[in-house]
XYZ file of C-alpha atoms in Angstrom:
344
model
C 52.061 117.625 -64.547
C 49.506 120.223 -65.523
C 46.026 118.815 -65.279
C 42.334 119.646 -65.496
C 39.653 117.645 -63.700
C 35.868 117.832 -64.016
C 33.083 116.881 -61.622
C 29.427 117.677 -61.020
C 28.753 120.589 -58.651
C 24.982 120.196 -58.487
C 21.862 121.190 -60.399
C 20.035 124.518 -60.680
C 16.317 124.764 -59.766
C 15.665 124.769 -63.546
C 17.354 121.367 -63.846
C 20.632 122.484 -65.436
C 23.729 120.605 -64.293
C 26.591 122.766 -63.017
C 30.145 121.489 -63.506
C 33.248 122.191 -61.442
C 36.690 122.190 -63.036
C 40.012 122.124 -61.196
C 43.058 123.441 -63.056
C 46.415 122.488 -61.515
C 50.021 123.230 -62.480
C 53.425 121.828 -61.475
C 54.025 124.542 -58.850
C 51.305 123.474 -56.426
C 48.733 126.026 -57.638
C 45.115 125.005 -58.228
C 42.106 126.971 -59.473
C 38.478 125.808 -59.128
C 35.883 127.193 -61.562
C 32.188 126.357 -61.886
C 29.993 126.725 -64.963
C 27.387 128.715 -62.996
C 28.364 132.373 -63.366
C 31.797 131.277 -64.663
C 32.696 131.654 -60.975
C 36.207 131.156 -59.622
C 35.396 129.304 -56.396
C 38.961 128.730 -55.138
C 42.579 129.681 -55.870
C 45.043 127.593 -53.881
C 48.659 128.818 -53.913
C 51.670 128.020 -51.692
C 52.878 130.501 -49.074
C 56.493 131.273 -48.099
C 56.631 127.956 -46.176
C 55.290 126.149 -49.265
C 51.977 125.506 -47.482
C 49.009 125.767 -49.873
C 46.151 128.088 -48.950
C 42.954 129.303 -50.612
C 43.194 133.042 -51.312
C 39.649 133.906 -52.517
C 36.328 134.180 -50.691
C 33.510 131.879 -51.737
C 31.217 129.007 -50.820
C 31.336 125.205 -50.649
C 27.984 124.512 -52.344
C 25.990 125.528 -55.411
C 22.983 126.334 -53.195
C 24.969 129.132 -51.535
C 26.054 130.572 -54.889
C 22.416 130.480 -56.050
C 21.505 132.649 -53.050
C 22.199 136.305 -52.456
C 25.927 137.118 -52.322
C 28.242 139.972 -53.407
C 29.333 138.432 -56.749
C 32.027 136.221 -55.174
C 34.385 135.167 -57.999
C 31.827 135.731 -60.752
C 32.126 136.936 -64.326
C 30.065 140.108 -64.396
C 28.242 141.467 -67.467
C 26.846 142.497 -69.884
C 28.066 145.772 -68.344
C 29.891 145.574 -65.017
C 29.823 148.254 -62.328
C 27.155 150.964 -62.332
C 25.031 152.519 -65.084
C 23.350 155.705 -63.871
C 19.534 155.863 -63.939
C 19.540 152.440 -65.681
C 19.406 154.018 -69.105
C 21.621 155.066 -71.997
C 21.329 156.468 -75.496
C 22.824 154.479 -78.365
C 22.602 155.462 -82.028
C 19.734 157.848 -81.321
C 17.634 155.427 -79.259
C 17.066 155.446 -75.502
C 17.448 152.034 -73.860
C 16.065 151.311 -70.394
C 17.915 148.529 -68.614
C 16.990 146.652 -65.432
C 17.503 148.648 -62.239
C 18.797 146.616 -59.294
C 20.475 149.217 -57.044
C 17.908 151.932 -56.431
C 17.374 153.750 -59.737
C 20.698 152.482 -61.111
C 21.966 149.232 -62.555
C 24.833 147.343 -60.909
C 26.811 144.510 -62.550
C 24.454 143.735 -65.416
C 21.082 143.742 -63.684
C 18.945 141.264 -61.758
C 19.951 138.267 -63.863
C 23.360 139.164 -65.210
C 26.087 136.863 -66.518
C 26.884 135.879 -62.910
C 23.543 134.026 -62.694
C 23.767 132.036 -65.943
C 24.976 128.503 -66.632
C 27.790 128.708 -69.185
C 28.843 126.047 -71.686
C 32.317 124.627 -71.082
C 35.186 122.859 -72.789
C 38.795 122.396 -71.747
C 42.020 122.643 -73.722
C 45.620 121.684 -72.977
C 48.910 122.754 -74.561
C 52.468 122.003 -73.389
C 52.604 125.470 -71.756
C 49.183 125.885 -70.154
C 45.773 124.448 -69.424
C 42.610 126.335 -70.336
C 38.917 126.233 -69.585
C 36.656 127.950 -72.119
C 33.223 129.108 -70.994
C 30.598 130.380 -73.419
C 27.316 132.228 -73.007
C 24.840 133.692 -75.497
C 23.075 136.730 -74.064
C 19.771 137.207 -75.879
C 18.705 140.438 -77.563
C 16.853 142.456 -74.902
C 18.257 140.531 -71.927
C 18.231 142.901 -68.922
C 17.304 145.621 -71.457
C 20.461 145.480 -73.590
C 20.186 145.484 -77.383
C 21.714 142.752 -79.518
C 22.373 139.057 -79.201
C 25.850 138.825 -77.658
C 28.122 135.786 -77.942
C 30.617 135.763 -75.067
C 33.629 133.519 -74.510
C 35.813 133.576 -71.408
C 39.052 131.598 -71.278
C 40.614 130.871 -67.893
C 44.200 129.638 -68.275
C 46.878 128.466 -65.838
C 50.602 128.041 -66.500
C 53.704 127.117 -64.508
C 54.500 130.768 -63.812
C 51.501 130.716 -61.433
C 49.653 133.035 -63.817
C 45.869 132.818 -63.922
C 44.829 134.378 -67.230
C 41.322 135.645 -67.981
C 40.737 136.321 -71.670
C 37.314 137.664 -72.719
C 35.882 137.914 -76.221
C 32.433 138.972 -77.415
C 30.552 139.575 -80.678
C 27.156 141.168 -81.266
C 24.574 141.377 -84.052
C 23.375 144.887 -83.040
C 25.151 147.916 -81.550
C 25.420 147.367 -77.788
C 27.598 148.024 -74.734
C 30.022 145.475 -73.262
C 32.137 145.756 -70.100
C 33.137 142.443 -68.502
C 35.071 141.818 -65.292
C 35.834 139.057 -62.834
C 34.742 139.851 -59.279
C 37.132 137.732 -57.199
C 37.657 138.702 -53.556
C 41.314 138.198 -52.590
C 42.795 137.618 -49.139
C 46.377 136.391 -49.549
C 46.555 135.159 -45.940
C 44.412 132.093 -46.742
C 41.296 134.231 -46.108
C 42.135 134.643 -42.407
C 41.259 137.974 -40.778
C 41.168 141.144 -42.880
C 43.320 142.674 -45.627
C 44.168 145.954 -43.870
C 47.774 144.783 -43.405
C 48.174 143.782 -47.062
C 50.524 146.142 -48.926
C 49.200 147.361 -52.282
C 50.386 149.311 -55.308
C 48.109 150.663 -58.069
C 49.791 152.346 -61.041
C 47.277 155.164 -61.365
C 47.546 158.893 -60.771
C 43.814 159.576 -61.006
C 40.332 158.269 -60.228
C 36.820 158.859 -61.555
C 34.895 161.238 -59.266
C 31.599 159.865 -57.939
C 28.311 161.436 -56.900
C 26.323 160.407 -53.812
C 24.983 157.291 -55.570
C 28.465 156.125 -56.646
C 27.838 157.199 -60.250
C 30.716 159.002 -62.007
C 30.258 162.745 -62.483
C 32.467 162.660 -65.582
C 35.347 164.403 -63.791
C 38.765 162.791 -63.399
C 40.485 163.624 -60.082
C 44.188 163.418 -59.248
C 45.109 161.168 -56.321
C 47.984 163.396 -55.147
C 47.905 163.983 -51.351
C 44.765 161.843 -50.922
C 43.984 158.484 -49.332
C 43.571 157.107 -52.868
C 47.269 157.373 -53.760
C 48.713 153.861 -54.001
C 51.413 154.603 -56.558
C 53.919 153.575 -53.875
C 53.167 150.308 -52.092
C 51.157 151.159 -48.962
C 49.205 149.178 -46.387
C 45.548 149.097 -47.441
C 44.505 150.026 -43.904
C 46.892 152.949 -43.496
C 44.417 155.625 -44.666
C 41.202 153.645 -45.083
C 39.494 155.532 -42.221
C 39.622 158.659 -44.408
C 37.251 157.043 -46.946
C 34.471 155.500 -44.836
C 33.187 152.840 -45.242
C 36.284 151.912 -47.284
C 37.580 151.952 -50.843
C 35.161 151.504 -53.754
C 36.572 153.524 -56.636
C 37.690 153.230 -60.267
C 41.321 154.057 -61.003
C 42.323 155.551 -64.361
C 45.355 153.416 -65.136
C 48.624 154.983 -66.306
C 48.697 153.068 -69.603
C 50.069 154.378 -72.875
C 48.372 151.760 -75.053
C 45.903 148.931 -74.615
C 48.691 146.394 -74.173
C 49.066 143.868 -71.366
C 50.561 146.000 -68.584
C 51.367 145.407 -64.895
C 48.974 147.785 -63.131
C 48.701 146.597 -59.522
C 50.395 144.431 -56.909
C 49.414 143.152 -53.464
C 51.694 141.571 -50.838
C 50.757 139.909 -47.562
C 53.704 140.052 -45.121
C 52.198 137.342 -42.911
C 52.009 134.561 -45.523
C 54.666 135.921 -47.858
C 52.265 135.625 -50.796
C 52.180 138.284 -53.497
C 49.813 138.897 -56.401
C 50.400 141.085 -59.446
C 47.635 142.258 -61.784
C 48.256 142.750 -65.498
C 45.576 143.933 -67.921
C 44.787 145.452 -71.301
C 41.853 147.413 -69.842
C 41.940 151.152 -68.974
C 40.474 150.988 -65.452
C 40.537 148.975 -62.251
C 37.968 149.043 -59.455
C 39.411 148.867 -55.950
C 36.843 147.489 -53.510
C 37.672 146.559 -49.924
C 34.618 144.417 -49.071
C 32.964 147.296 -47.246
C 29.545 145.632 -47.159
C 30.631 142.058 -46.511
C 29.095 141.507 -43.100
C 28.937 138.127 -41.386
C 28.693 135.971 -44.528
C 29.401 132.311 -43.755
C 31.720 130.995 -46.456
C 33.960 128.032 -47.252
C 34.655 125.698 -44.345
C 32.263 127.681 -42.138
C 34.591 130.679 -42.097
C 32.724 133.950 -41.428
C 33.641 136.828 -43.750
C 33.449 140.291 -42.212
C 34.036 143.867 -43.414
C 37.437 144.324 -45.140
C 37.969 140.549 -45.248
C 39.154 140.776 -48.870
C 40.220 143.145 -51.620
C 38.808 143.208 -55.156
C 40.854 144.527 -58.075
C 38.344 144.426 -60.928
C 39.809 145.329 -64.328
C 37.283 147.199 -66.455
C 36.205 150.066 -68.620
C 35.110 152.946 -66.381
C 31.735 152.846 -64.571
C 28.761 154.448 -66.352
C 30.727 154.546 -69.620
C 27.494 154.229 -71.673
C 26.536 157.726 -70.397
C 30.001 159.318 -70.304
C 31.183 160.382 -73.791
C 34.633 161.412 -72.499
C 35.350 157.948 -71.035
C 36.840 155.122 -73.146
C 33.934 153.695 -75.142
C 32.185 150.424 -74.301
C 30.229 150.405 -77.581
C 30.504 147.174 -79.579
C 29.276 147.136 -83.167
C 28.402 144.194 -85.443
C 31.541 142.936 -87.177
C 33.774 144.043 -84.289
C 35.138 141.873 -81.474
C 35.365 142.857 -77.829
C 38.670 141.569 -76.517
C 40.311 141.974 -73.098
C 42.990 140.129 -71.148
C 43.714 140.184 -67.414
C 46.366 138.126 -65.616
C 46.673 137.483 -61.876
C 50.261 136.358 -61.171
C 51.033 134.751 -57.805
C 54.367 134.290 -56.021
C 55.687 133.622 -52.508
């Protein structure tokens, strides 16, 4: 039967207890989530031989998650991806936010949502099990205006669908762009993902400058290494985009409805993953700077050891008036849904 279990995962240096929850369904799928960073620490799904395997990178201990790592499995905010020059104008005021990648901000700053302990409660219905995580981001945190109440719901059902539903409300005009930064390797995190076959339903990308900040231009993917509209091995053209893929795709969506936008298949294990979302963009990242990180079970993660498909509003949206807006006003609710569906 579907079940949710809770245990202690350790204590932060500030003395806050971190909890680990395990969600399990009737199909042999399990998802581990901790209250620190609302991090997905493991996703165990059966392969074509019905052997379970963990398909996301991560660590075994809280101490490792408290250290420096590339956002393994974390909920990223208040604004994910990059904000150019760590500033933006909102309602006539200039706001300076924390820089943590040169002059720019990446993934919410030095102490973003990935470094907070979230409140938790679980919920069960006949169709699914859910873990709700809440966080209140204070007015001025990392430079952002407004007190922001955030709720993330992770849900698991018997269709092997891991749902991520995000909601947020603010008391002042602000920007919100949340994503989950899971690193997927469908071959039980063995080797690299260059042989994984991938489809992304997008005919264009956001052009970047030398600091990976969007220029504001939208480029077509036709006849480029970025064209994944037909399922293609990730490694087939990756040498044309050294050091690998790290780009936002403009999804071919008519409306902001839950739409299948990407799919990945690993021929070796027989596992497949589909991505559905209500968001307008998806960041493809091929672990270009993962270099000798010792992870779960002592496994060493190297370059291209996983693929990230981060659903999002476009990078640098606070400074790009032509991009879909990330502005959230008092009285409004930020709402976004992403589903990762697994099969074998």
